[in-house]
Short mmCIF file of C-alpha atoms in Angstrom, two decimals:
data_model
loop_
_atom_site.label_atom_id
_atom_site.label_comp_id
_atom_site.label_asym_id
_atom_site.label_seq_id
_atom_site.Cartn_x
_atom_site.Cartn_y
_atom_site.Cartn_z
CA MET U 1 99.46 124.70 76.25
CA GLU U 2 99.37 127.42 78.83
CA MET U 3 101.10 126.85 82.01
CA LYS U 4 97.55 126.95 83.68
CA ASP U 5 96.26 124.10 81.43
CA VAL U 6 99.57 121.69 82.14
CA ILE U 7 99.25 122.25 85.65
CA LEU U 8 95.71 121.41 85.84
CA GLU U 9 96.29 118.01 83.52
CA TYR U 10 98.82 117.21 85.76
CA VAL U 11 96.98 117.74 88.74
CA ILE U 12 93.99 115.62 87.20
CA GLU U 13 96.34 112.70 86.12
CA GLU U 14 98.29 112.93 89.77
CA TYR U 15 95.52 113.23 91.92
CA LEU U 16 92.11 112.20 90.84
CA GLU U 17 90.81 108.78 91.61
CA ASP U 18 87.66 109.08 89.86
CA GLU U 19 87.95 110.09 85.90
CA ASP U 20 84.22 111.85 86.02
CA GLU U 21 85.27 114.38 88.95
CA VAL U 22 85.45 117.61 87.69
CA LEU U 23 88.76 120.08 88.43
CA THR U 24 88.52 124.00 87.70
CA PHE U 25 91.41 126.26 87.96
CA ASP U 26 89.68 127.76 91.18
CA SER U 27 88.96 124.40 92.90
CA PRO U 28 90.40 124.24 96.53
CA LEU U 29 93.02 121.69 96.19
CA ILE U 30 94.42 121.27 99.70
CA SER U 31 91.28 122.45 101.79
CA GLY U 32 88.88 120.96 99.54
CA GLY U 33 90.87 117.25 100.51
CA ILE U 34 92.12 116.54 96.69
CA VAL U 35 95.56 116.88 97.62
CA ASP U 36 96.82 116.01 101.00
CA SER U 37 100.22 117.67 102.48
CA PHE U 38 102.48 114.15 101.59
CA SER U 39 101.31 114.66 97.85
CA MET U 40 102.19 118.29 97.58
CA VAL U 41 105.57 116.94 97.12
CA SER U 42 105.46 115.41 93.62
CA LEU U 43 103.58 118.80 92.78
CA LYS U 44 106.29 120.92 93.60
CA ARG U 45 109.05 118.54 92.17
CA PHE U 46 106.96 118.80 88.80
CA LEU U 47 106.73 122.59 88.73
CA GLU U 48 110.41 122.74 89.53
CA ASN U 49 111.68 120.18 86.79
CA LYS U 50 108.96 121.34 84.56
CA TYR U 51 109.76 125.03 84.75
CA LYS U 52 113.17 125.06 85.74
CA ILE U 53 112.55 126.77 88.84
CA SER U 54 113.47 126.36 92.62
CA ILE U 55 110.62 126.75 95.03
CA PRO U 56 111.86 127.51 98.56
CA ASP U 57 110.05 124.80 100.94
CA ASP U 58 108.83 128.28 103.00
CA LYS U 59 107.05 129.37 99.89
CA ALA U 60 105.45 126.10 99.17
CA THR U 61 102.68 126.36 101.74
CA PRO U 62 99.41 124.82 101.65
CA GLU U 63 97.64 128.12 100.83
CA ALA U 64 100.17 128.91 97.97
CA PHE U 65 99.47 125.41 96.30
CA ASP U 66 95.64 125.32 96.92
CA THR U 67 94.15 126.10 93.49
CA VAL U 68 95.85 125.89 89.79
CA ASP U 69 95.48 129.58 89.89
CA LYS U 70 97.40 130.17 93.05
CA ILE U 71 99.94 127.90 91.66
CA VAL U 72 100.31 129.68 88.53
CA THR U 73 100.93 132.89 90.38
CA LEU U 74 103.85 131.24 92.88
CA VAL U 75 105.58 129.60 89.89
CA ASN U 76 105.68 132.77 87.49
CA GLU U 77 107.49 134.53 90.87
CA TYR U 78 110.61 132.22 90.50
CA ILE U 79 110.53 131.80 86.50
CA LYS U 80 113.49 134.14 85.47
CA MET O 1 95.78 126.17 139.51
CA ALA O 2 95.80 126.73 135.51
CA TYR O 3 92.95 125.03 134.48
CA SER O 4 90.45 127.92 134.44
CA ASP O 5 87.21 127.89 133.37
CA LYS O 6 88.20 129.25 129.94
CA VAL O 7 90.61 126.38 129.41
CA ARG O 8 87.92 123.63 130.37
CA ASN O 9 85.39 125.52 127.93
CA THR O 10 87.82 125.32 125.12
CA TYR O 11 88.11 121.43 125.42
CA GLU O 12 84.21 121.22 126.11
CA GLY O 13 83.57 123.25 122.93
CA THR O 14 85.81 120.96 120.76
CA LEU O 15 84.63 117.74 122.27
CA GLN O 16 81.03 118.84 121.67
CA GLY O 17 81.89 119.70 118.26
CA ILE O 18 83.27 116.22 117.75
CA LYS O 19 79.94 114.67 119.24
CA ASP O 20 77.66 117.34 116.52
CA LYS O 21 79.84 115.90 113.90
CA GLY O 22 78.59 112.23 114.85
CA VAL O 23 82.06 111.02 115.18
CA PHE O 24 82.29 110.92 118.91
CA LYS O 25 83.80 107.55 119.98
CA GLN O 26 82.62 105.57 122.92
CA GLU O 27 83.90 102.40 124.20
CA ARG O 28 81.98 99.21 125.14
CA TYR O 29 82.86 97.24 128.05
CA ILE O 30 83.55 93.57 127.37
CA HIS O 31 82.94 91.21 130.73
CA SER O 32 84.54 88.26 129.18
CA SER O 33 87.74 87.07 127.31
CA GLN O 34 88.27 88.04 123.86
CA ALA O 35 86.40 85.44 121.82
CA ALA O 36 83.77 84.59 119.23
CA ASP O 37 81.40 84.70 121.96
CA ILE O 38 81.38 87.56 124.36
CA GLU O 39 79.59 89.50 126.97
CA VAL O 40 79.15 93.04 126.19
CA GLU O 41 77.90 96.11 128.60
CA TYR O 42 76.49 98.50 125.89
CA PRO O 43 75.53 101.01 126.28
CA THR O 44 77.12 101.41 129.87
CA GLY O 45 74.92 100.41 132.36
CA ALA O 46 73.20 98.63 129.98
CA PRO O 47 72.21 94.57 131.09
CA ILE O 48 75.26 92.48 129.95
CA GLN O 49 74.28 90.79 126.61
CA LYS O 50 76.01 87.85 125.00
CA VAL O 51 76.67 88.45 121.41
CA ILE O 52 79.01 87.08 118.54
CA ASN O 53 82.03 89.11 117.88
CA ILE O 54 82.64 89.70 114.14
CA CYS O 55 85.00 92.72 114.52
CA ALA O 56 88.10 91.72 116.49
CA ASN O 57 91.46 91.08 114.80
CA ASN O 58 91.62 87.72 116.42
CA TYR O 59 91.88 86.43 113.00
CA LEU O 60 93.21 82.70 114.22
CA GLY O 61 91.23 82.94 117.59
CA LEU O 62 94.25 82.64 119.72
CA SER O 63 93.76 85.61 122.38
CA SER O 64 92.19 82.98 124.63
CA HIS O 65 93.41 79.98 123.48
CA PRO O 66 94.34 77.67 126.56
CA ASP O 67 97.90 76.83 125.42
CA VAL O 68 99.00 80.67 125.04
CA VAL O 69 97.22 81.35 128.19
CA GLN O 70 99.26 78.48 130.14
CA ALA O 71 102.53 79.58 128.46
CA ALA O 72 101.78 83.40 129.55
CA HIS O 73 101.23 81.67 133.14
CA GLU O 74 104.43 80.35 132.91
CA GLY O 75 106.51 83.41 131.56
CA LEU O 76 105.15 85.34 134.34
CA ASP O 77 106.34 82.60 136.89
CA ALA O 78 109.76 81.92 135.45
CA ARG O 79 110.52 85.49 134.26
CA GLY O 80 108.36 88.27 136.45
CA TYR O 81 105.69 90.62 135.71
CA GLY O 82 107.78 93.54 134.47
CA MET O 83 111.39 94.56 133.80
CA SER O 84 111.18 98.31 134.59
CA SER O 85 113.65 99.12 132.11
CA VAL O 86 114.15 100.11 128.64
CA ARG O 87 115.93 97.24 126.26
CA PHE O 88 119.05 98.56 126.40
CA ILE O 89 119.57 99.39 129.87
CA CYS O 90 118.69 96.07 131.65
CA GLY O 91 115.13 95.17 129.86
CA THR O 92 116.50 92.85 127.53
CA GLN O 93 115.97 88.58 128.58
CA ASP O 94 116.96 85.61 126.88
CA ILE O 95 113.25 84.98 125.96
CA HIS O 96 113.13 88.32 124.25
CA ARG O 97 116.26 87.51 121.77
CA GLU O 98 114.68 84.10 121.06
CA LEU O 99 111.42 85.91 120.11
CA GLU O 100 113.13 87.92 117.74
CA ASN O 101 115.33 84.74 116.17
CA ARG O 102 111.64 83.45 115.82
CA VAL O 103 110.23 85.97 114.35
CA THR O 104 112.63 86.24 111.91
CA GLU O 105 112.51 82.62 110.98
CA PHE O 106 108.94 82.92 110.67
CA LEU O 107 108.95 86.02 108.67
CA GLY O 108 112.01 84.92 106.37
CA THR O 109 114.28 88.10 107.20
CA GLU O 110 117.64 88.51 108.66
CA ASP O 111 117.07 89.85 112.15
CA THR O 112 114.47 91.37 114.14
CA ILE O 113 113.93 94.08 116.53
CA LEU O 114 111.01 94.02 119.28
CA PHE O 115 108.99 97.32 120.20
CA PRO O 116 106.24 98.13 122.55
CA SER O 117 103.79 98.12 119.48
CA CYS O 118 103.68 97.92 115.70
CA MET O 119 102.32 101.92 116.06
CA ASP O 120 106.07 102.36 117.79
CA ALA O 121 107.64 100.36 115.17
CA ASN O 122 106.14 102.32 112.35
CA ALA O 123 106.71 105.72 114.24
CA GLY O 124 110.41 104.97 114.95
CA VAL O 125 111.69 102.86 111.81
CA PHE O 126 111.95 105.54 109.00
CA GLU O 127 113.65 108.24 111.27
CA ALA O 128 115.98 105.80 112.46
CA ILE O 129 117.12 104.36 108.63
CA LEU O 130 116.59 107.57 106.44
CA THR O 131 117.67 111.08 106.34
CA ASP O 132 116.95 114.33 104.34
CA GLU O 133 118.96 112.78 101.23
CA ASP O 134 116.12 110.54 101.20
CA VAL O 135 112.86 109.80 99.75
CA MET O 136 109.83 107.39 101.17
CA ILE O 137 107.40 106.79 98.55
CA SER O 138 104.10 105.38 100.25
CA ASP O 139 100.94 104.22 99.12
CA ARG O 140 97.64 106.18 99.56
CA LEU O 141 96.18 104.17 102.08
CA VAL O 142 98.82 103.13 104.33
CA HIS O 143 98.12 102.71 108.06
CA ALA O 144 97.90 106.07 110.17
CA SER O 145 100.78 104.99 112.22
CA ILE O 146 103.02 104.53 108.82
CA ILE O 147 101.80 108.49 108.05
CA ASP O 148 103.00 109.21 111.82
CA GLY O 149 106.42 107.60 111.16
CA MET O 150 106.88 109.70 107.99
CA ARG O 151 105.95 112.59 109.57
CA LEU O 152 108.98 112.17 112.09
CA CYS O 153 111.62 111.26 109.43
CA ALA O 154 113.27 114.12 107.88
CA ALA O 155 113.35 112.33 104.51
CA MET O 156 110.89 113.82 101.74
CA HIS O 157 107.85 112.08 101.41
CA ASP O 158 105.46 111.42 98.36
CA THR O 159 102.91 108.97 97.63
CA PHE O 160 101.53 107.11 95.00
CA LYS O 161 97.98 105.89 93.99
CA HIS O 162 96.50 102.92 95.68
CA SER O 163 97.90 100.00 94.41
CA ASN O 164 98.50 101.37 91.10
CA MET O 165 101.69 100.21 89.92
CA LYS O 166 102.28 102.71 86.78
CA HIS O 167 102.11 105.74 89.35
CA LEU O 168 104.74 103.85 91.65
CA GLU O 169 106.73 103.42 88.68
CA LYS O 170 106.72 107.27 87.70
CA LYS O 171 107.32 108.30 91.21
CA LEU O 172 110.30 105.67 91.27
CA GLN O 173 111.58 107.53 87.91
CA LEU O 174 110.79 111.13 89.44
CA HIS O 175 112.70 110.56 92.59
CA ALA O 176 115.72 108.65 91.05
CA ASP O 177 117.99 111.26 92.24
CA LYS O 178 117.81 110.46 95.56
CA ARG O 179 120.42 108.80 97.77
CA LEU O 180 117.92 105.94 99.31
CA LYS O 181 114.22 105.43 98.23
CA VAL O 182 111.95 103.15 100.21
CA VAL O 183 108.59 102.23 98.76
CA ILE O 184 106.21 101.99 101.55
CA THR O 185 102.86 99.68 101.78
CA ASP O 186 100.67 97.92 103.81
CA GLY O 187 100.43 93.83 102.78
CA VAL O 188 96.91 93.50 103.56
CA PHE O 189 95.09 97.16 103.80
CA SER O 190 92.91 97.12 106.96
CA MET O 191 89.78 99.04 105.85
CA ASP O 192 89.22 97.37 102.36
CA GLY O 193 90.89 93.97 103.20
CA ASP O 194 92.79 94.03 99.49
CA THR O 195 96.21 92.67 99.19
CA ALA O 196 99.14 95.01 98.19
CA LYS O 197 100.86 93.56 94.59
CA LEU O 198 104.30 92.54 96.42
CA ASP O 199 105.42 90.48 93.41
CA GLU O 200 105.58 93.67 91.27
CA MET O 201 106.58 96.31 94.03
CA VAL O 202 109.69 93.85 94.38
CA ALA O 203 110.19 93.99 90.72
CA LEU O 204 110.01 97.75 90.43
CA CYS O 205 112.08 98.06 93.47
CA ASP O 206 114.80 95.77 91.98
CA LYS O 207 114.70 97.98 88.98
CA TYR O 208 115.15 101.36 90.52
CA ASP O 209 117.13 100.33 93.24
CA ALA O 210 114.63 101.21 96.25
CA MET O 211 114.04 99.42 99.26
CA LEU O 212 110.53 97.86 100.29
CA PHE O 213 108.57 98.24 103.29
CA VAL O 214 105.60 96.02 104.11
CA ASP O 215 103.14 96.41 107.37
CA GLU O 216 102.00 93.16 107.82
CA SER O 217 100.04 93.72 110.68
CA HIS O 218 96.93 92.57 108.94
CA SER O 219 98.41 89.64 107.55
CA SER O 220 101.16 87.90 109.75
CA GLY O 221 100.04 84.49 110.94
CA PHE O 222 97.49 83.65 108.52
CA ILE O 223 97.90 85.14 104.62
CA GLY O 224 99.89 82.56 102.49
CA LYS O 225 100.08 78.79 102.74
CA THR O 226 101.98 78.74 106.01
CA GLY O 227 100.62 82.22 107.11
CA ARG O 228 103.84 83.89 106.98
CA GLY O 229 102.44 86.88 105.24
CA THR O 230 101.57 88.79 101.95
CA HIS O 231 105.20 87.58 100.91
CA GLU O 232 104.41 84.30 101.04
CA LYS O 233 101.02 84.72 99.25
CA CYS O 234 102.90 86.63 96.30
CA GLY O 235 105.82 84.43 95.91
CA VAL O 236 108.59 87.03 97.32
CA PHE O 237 109.07 85.12 100.70
CA GLY O 238 112.61 86.69 101.64
CA LYS O 239 112.52 89.08 99.54
CA ILE O 240 110.94 92.47 101.59
CA ASP O 241 113.97 94.41 103.00
CA ILE O 242 111.38 95.62 105.91
CA ILE O 243 108.56 94.39 107.61
CA THR O 244 106.65 95.41 110.53
CA THR O 245 104.10 93.51 112.22
CA THR O 246 102.15 93.49 115.28
CA PHE O 247 101.48 90.88 117.84
CA GLY O 248 98.41 92.44 118.88
CA LYS O 249 96.16 90.70 116.41
CA ALA O 250 96.32 87.17 114.94
CA LEU O 251 99.62 86.44 116.91
CA GLY O 252 97.83 86.10 120.33
CA GLY O 253 96.73 89.54 120.24
CA ALA O 254 98.28 91.12 123.42
CA SER O 255 100.65 93.70 122.47
CA GLY O 256 103.76 94.43 120.85
CA GLY O 257 105.05 94.50 117.72
CA CYS O 258 108.49 94.59 115.52
CA VAL O 259 110.83 95.50 113.00
CA SER O 260 112.11 92.79 110.81
CA GLY O 261 114.25 92.90 108.18
CA ARG O 262 117.93 93.37 106.37
CA LYS O 263 120.37 93.20 109.73
CA GLU O 264 121.74 96.53 108.80
CA LEU O 265 118.50 98.24 108.87
CA VAL O 266 117.59 96.09 112.10
CA GLU O 267 120.32 97.22 113.90
CA MET O 268 120.18 100.94 112.98
CA CYS O 269 116.78 100.70 114.97
CA ARG O 270 118.46 99.53 117.71
CA GLN O 271 120.79 102.11 117.80
CA LYS O 272 118.31 105.25 117.04
CA ALA O 273 114.83 104.08 116.97
CA ARG O 274 113.22 106.23 119.27
CA PRO O 275 110.26 104.35 120.55
CA TYR O 276 112.64 101.31 121.00
CA LEU O 277 115.30 103.75 123.02
CA PHE O 278 112.92 105.50 125.06
CA SER O 279 109.91 103.03 125.96
CA ASN O 280 109.97 100.15 128.22
CA THR O 281 110.68 96.57 127.35
CA ILE O 282 107.76 94.12 126.33
CA ALA O 283 106.67 92.56 129.57
CA PRO O 284 107.77 88.86 130.06
CA VAL O 285 104.60 87.45 130.23
CA VAL O 286 103.50 88.94 126.31
CA VAL O 287 107.02 87.45 125.25
CA ALA O 288 106.28 84.32 126.46
CA GLY O 289 102.78 84.04 124.96
CA VAL O 290 103.65 85.06 121.41
CA ASN O 291 106.51 82.24 121.67
CA LYS O 292 103.57 79.76 122.17
CA VAL O 293 101.80 81.25 119.29
CA LEU O 294 104.68 80.67 116.77
CA ASP O 295 104.92 77.16 118.23
CA ILE O 296 101.36 76.40 117.75
CA LEU O 297 101.73 78.09 113.78
CA THR O 298 104.89 76.57 112.71
CA LYS O 299 103.74 72.96 113.49
CA SER O 300 100.42 73.18 111.94
CA THR O 301 98.26 75.44 109.47
CA GLU O 302 95.35 74.30 110.78
CA ARG O 303 94.09 77.61 112.14
CA ARG O 304 94.89 79.53 109.25
CA ASP O 305 93.26 76.64 107.14
CA LYS O 306 90.01 77.03 109.30
CA LEU O 307 90.21 80.88 108.74
CA GLU O 308 90.16 80.58 104.81
CA LYS O 309 87.22 78.44 104.88
CA ASN O 310 85.27 80.59 107.09
CA THR O 311 86.07 83.65 105.29
CA GLU O 312 84.85 81.64 102.07
CA PHE O 313 81.66 80.97 103.64
CA TRP O 314 81.06 84.33 104.95
CA ARG O 315 81.82 86.25 101.33
CA LYS O 316 79.80 83.69 99.90
CA GLY O 317 76.93 83.58 102.27
CA LEU O 318 77.05 87.64 102.15
CA LEU O 319 76.81 87.95 98.32
CA GLU O 320 74.05 85.21 98.14
CA LEU O 321 72.20 87.51 100.53
CA GLY O 322 72.70 90.17 97.92
CA PHE O 323 75.11 92.54 100.09
CA VAL O 324 77.98 94.78 98.41
CA LEU O 325 81.15 93.89 99.45
CA GLN O 326 84.70 95.01 98.92
CA PRO O 327 86.25 92.45 96.58
CA GLY O 328 89.39 90.30 98.17
CA ASP O 329 89.73 87.13 99.73
CA THR O 330 91.16 88.18 103.07
CA PRO O 331 89.20 87.75 106.62
CA ILE O 332 88.46 91.36 105.99
CA VAL O 333 85.21 91.76 104.55
CA PRO O 334 83.69 95.09 104.26
CA VAL O 335 79.90 94.93 103.79
CA MET O 336 79.49 98.73 101.84
CA LEU O 337 76.41 100.72 102.98
CA PHE O 338 77.92 104.16 101.59
CA ASN O 339 75.66 106.41 103.69
CA ALA O 340 77.04 107.23 107.39
CA LYS O 341 74.14 107.28 109.43
CA LEU O 342 72.88 103.86 107.67
CA SER O 343 76.10 102.21 108.67
CA GLN O 344 75.27 103.33 112.45
CA ASP O 345 71.89 102.21 112.23
CA PHE O 346 72.69 99.18 110.79
CA SER O 347 75.58 98.55 113.52
CA LYS O 348 73.04 98.93 116.37
CA ASP O 349 70.28 96.81 115.05
CA LEU O 350 72.95 94.01 114.33
CA TYR O 351 73.82 94.44 118.03
CA ASP O 352 70.17 93.97 119.02
CA GLU O 353 70.27 90.54 117.12
CA GLY O 354 73.39 89.52 118.87
CA ILE O 355 76.26 90.61 116.40
CA TYR O 356 78.94 92.77 117.35
CA ALA O 357 80.07 94.81 114.33
CA ILE O 358 81.12 98.49 114.01
CA GLY O 359 79.91 100.75 111.39
CA PHE O 360 83.08 103.08 109.94
CA PHE O 361 82.46 106.15 108.31
CA PHE O 362 84.21 109.55 107.34
CA PRO O 363 87.32 110.10 107.84
CA VAL O 364 88.09 106.57 108.85
CA VAL O 365 86.98 105.50 105.40
CA PRO O 366 86.76 108.02 102.49
CA ASN O 367 83.48 109.96 102.54
CA GLY O 368 80.52 107.95 100.84
CA ALA O 369 82.61 104.81 101.70
CA ALA O 370 80.58 103.91 104.99
CA ARG O 371 80.63 100.25 105.67
CA ILE O 372 80.31 97.75 108.29
CA ARG O 373 84.16 95.96 108.49
CA THR O 374 83.68 92.35 109.58
CA GLN O 375 86.21 90.24 110.44
CA ILE O 376 86.48 86.87 110.60
CA SER O 377 87.86 84.19 112.74
CA ALA O 378 89.58 80.66 113.09
CA GLY O 379 87.60 81.07 116.40
CA HIS O 380 84.30 81.34 114.83
CA ASP O 381 82.69 78.05 113.84
CA ILE O 382 79.96 77.62 111.49
CA HIS O 383 77.20 78.26 113.52
CA HIS O 384 78.60 81.76 114.64
CA LEU O 385 78.75 82.71 111.01
CA GLU O 386 75.00 81.01 110.22
CA LYS O 387 73.56 83.29 112.77
CA ALA O 388 75.41 86.64 111.80
CA LEU O 389 74.20 85.92 108.62
CA ALA O 390 70.75 85.85 109.39
CA ALA O 391 71.06 89.05 111.43
CA PHE O 392 72.59 90.48 108.48
CA LYS O 393 69.54 89.15 106.44
CA LYS O 394 66.99 90.56 108.62
CA VAL O 395 68.62 93.69 109.08
CA GLY O 396 69.21 94.06 105.56
CA ASP O 397 65.83 93.28 104.81
CA LYS O 398 64.67 96.01 107.14
CA TYR O 399 66.66 98.93 105.42
CA GLY O 400 65.50 97.35 101.91
CA ILE O 401 69.35 97.34 100.75
CA LEU O 402 69.48 93.09 99.80
CA GLY O 403 69.87 93.10 96.13
CA LEU O 404 70.59 96.70 95.39
CA THR O 405 73.69 97.82 93.88
CA LYS O 406 76.21 100.35 95.23
CA GLN O 407 74.23 103.18 92.90
CA GLU O 408 70.65 102.12 93.90
CA ILE O 409 71.85 102.18 97.66
CA ILE O 410 73.30 105.57 96.93
CA GLU O 411 70.23 106.75 95.83
CA LYS O 412 67.83 105.33 98.41
CA TYR O 413 69.90 106.90 101.31
CA GLY O 414 72.47 109.42 99.76
CA LEU O 415 75.82 109.75 100.45
#
């Protein structure tokens, strides 16, 4: 499975209460109210564990986490 | 003077924005004591109207109970009006420590520390007991004061889906490497009136070596067979590590709150919790009143038993009329209307019928989940509830929603 599919699947399972809700790679997660700032923590930890990376706190901004596409870009910066 | 027209215009613009969104809050002046029957001036300047109050946190009807008022008078006479000090300088009287000991016994914990409010207790407790090596894992629907408290704390914070124990377990596994873990929940959730699964949470916390924190503000005094709270109802009395609760709801309704729990955690609060260290002690008159409330509640379960019966009567009556309710068995009974404007119109019409109940909508509750939150009290008699049911029927008929499902109401009024 491609990275963006893995992350999208995680986001759906982790954050959506309503199984009928549709999320895409460019759905706004933070600014759209799907992921609140507290809940970003688990997403960051998931990415770090899954891809064996460390994302500095100052790079894990709401903007950088706002869509699955943006998250993929961020993760790729830290994968060696 | 630095308050220029530019500054004033900035705030006026912001306030106008709040009004434009329809979420501007206005106070309603009550010209009587807090009780089932109150006298209200609304809108401001309008003639005072006698109404039945079904939106107070006065669950046990003790806010104006003559024995509590009398005890407060005696406390005022015996210990004065104020202490003019924080607790640790010269603000601790014998009655403050007496109340702490009595709350400890009532809640089944090891020790208790008083705070000016439960908001302050929640704001101060996490920072006092956790560091950046630790993690807080909270239910996604916990009260705003807990969220503020977590924001003030250096520990990592994460959330689990509301009352979803599988999700909580995943989070406990995810954060297994942390030095200390605290699972955080409300006992009874204030907007939906549902109850936390404390028995399952205690088991998970045992399994993963996590502490359990429960805010019992909407539970203390009436949930459980002797009113000790959600932990009594769930069969885990004595097993909660940290309880916060308020004296501003069922326990007399004046003000004040506390952290009650493991003695080391309480001592950490006494040493480090900033709202305890830097704000005034609870006024003696309030302490005397709460001590009397605990007298009343430990002698008899009559009031919480009456509340339970009133709640059953109220829920059954609303369901028979055809309203959609949030499921549950607590005195918080949300009547679901889903549409924000409908909730405001409905509340206004209820008021015209002599019933005081408030409509809640986003952002206080999720978008599309607007409701009238009703709260039942032991201070209500059946005639109050019958009158309120008649008003709900009349207003429900007006809007044609009786007997409709959630989907049908949404189709009729939109979200």
